Amino acid sequence: MKTIPILLFLFVCSNYSSQTLLSLYGPGLVPSNNSVISSKRPDKLTYDEIEGSAYFEKQFSMASVSPNYEDVLIRYNIYNDEVEFKKNEDVMVLPKTDTFSRIIFRNSKNVLVLLDSTGYYFEIVKGKYTLYKKLRTKFIDFVPAPTPYQADKPAMFRNLEPVYYIKVGDNLIGNFKSTKDLISQLPDKETLNSFLKSNKIKADKEEDLIRLVNFLNQQ
């Protein structure tokens, strides 16, 4: 008579255990470093002292960092090429491992992927041909005023033009300067050349590269 309740209890416990997500917090995590070494000062410059932003978005956003881990608040530091996550009041760096190689922003649905040792890329189109975008930010040091009557030029983060890559199998090709680069690096050159010409594709335009990769995935 007691067999069914016991089996039901074990099933509920097992189901609960299988759905329990791991917490992204523990020993070995590295705190975020929000400062830059300046060649013009003996001490470091904090991000608050630098114009512009090192981040894709400065505010933290809820994201999935791994199927087996709980969602956390994150932000992407473009300058350091690091993902920072917030736990209580601590800001830590997400380990660059396969476990945390695909990050999905819950609100915007942006997908950030870690590709081996080359860093983080935004995934724009996924398929047999996958389009990625690499964001870049440059630090420009402050310039001391040459005279007491002039002001210092403040340090700043300057966003550079993004670089686009297409992954075919295990090969990551990119940094396209022109359609000639696309033709030289991608297969099926005759079909590709015809599509590029008829659709007036530009190698540095994201919307054009999206059209191109969608086309290639339909072949």
PDB file of C-alpha atoms in Angstrom, residues 4-21:
ATOM      1  CA  ILE A   4       3.018   4.235  -4.762  1.00  0.00           C
ATOM      2  CA  PRO A   5       3.505   7.201  -2.347  1.00  0.00           C
ATOM      3  CA  ILE A   6       7.182   6.287  -1.913  1.00  0.00           C
ATOM      4  CA  LEU A   7       7.746   6.040  -5.672  1.00  0.00           C
ATOM      5  CA  LEU A   8       5.945   9.358  -6.172  1.00  0.00           C
ATOM      6  CA  PHE A   9       8.142  10.993  -3.527  1.00  0.00           C
ATOM      7  CA  LEU A  10      11.328   9.684  -5.180  1.00  0.00           C
ATOM      8  CA  PHE A  11      10.151  10.913  -8.588  1.00  0.00           C
ATOM      9  CA  VAL A  12       9.420  14.410  -7.262  1.00  0.00           C
ATOM     10  CA  CYS A  13      12.827  14.585  -5.534  1.00  0.00           C
ATOM     11  CA  SER A  14      14.612  13.350  -8.629  1.00  0.00           C
ATOM     12  CA  ASN A  15      12.769  15.820 -10.871  1.00  0.00           C
ATOM     13  CA  TYR A  16      13.517  18.703  -8.508  1.00  0.00           C
ATOM     14  CA  SER A  17      17.188  17.756  -8.347  1.00  0.00           C
ATOM     15  CA  SER A  18      17.489  17.592 -12.157  1.00  0.00           C
ATOM     16  CA  GLN A  19      16.059  21.097 -12.499  1.00  0.00           C
ATOM     17  CA  THR A  20      18.273  22.721  -9.873  1.00  0.00           C
ATOM     18  CA  LEU A  21      20.612  25.250 -11.504  1.00  0.00           C
TER      19      LEU A  21
END
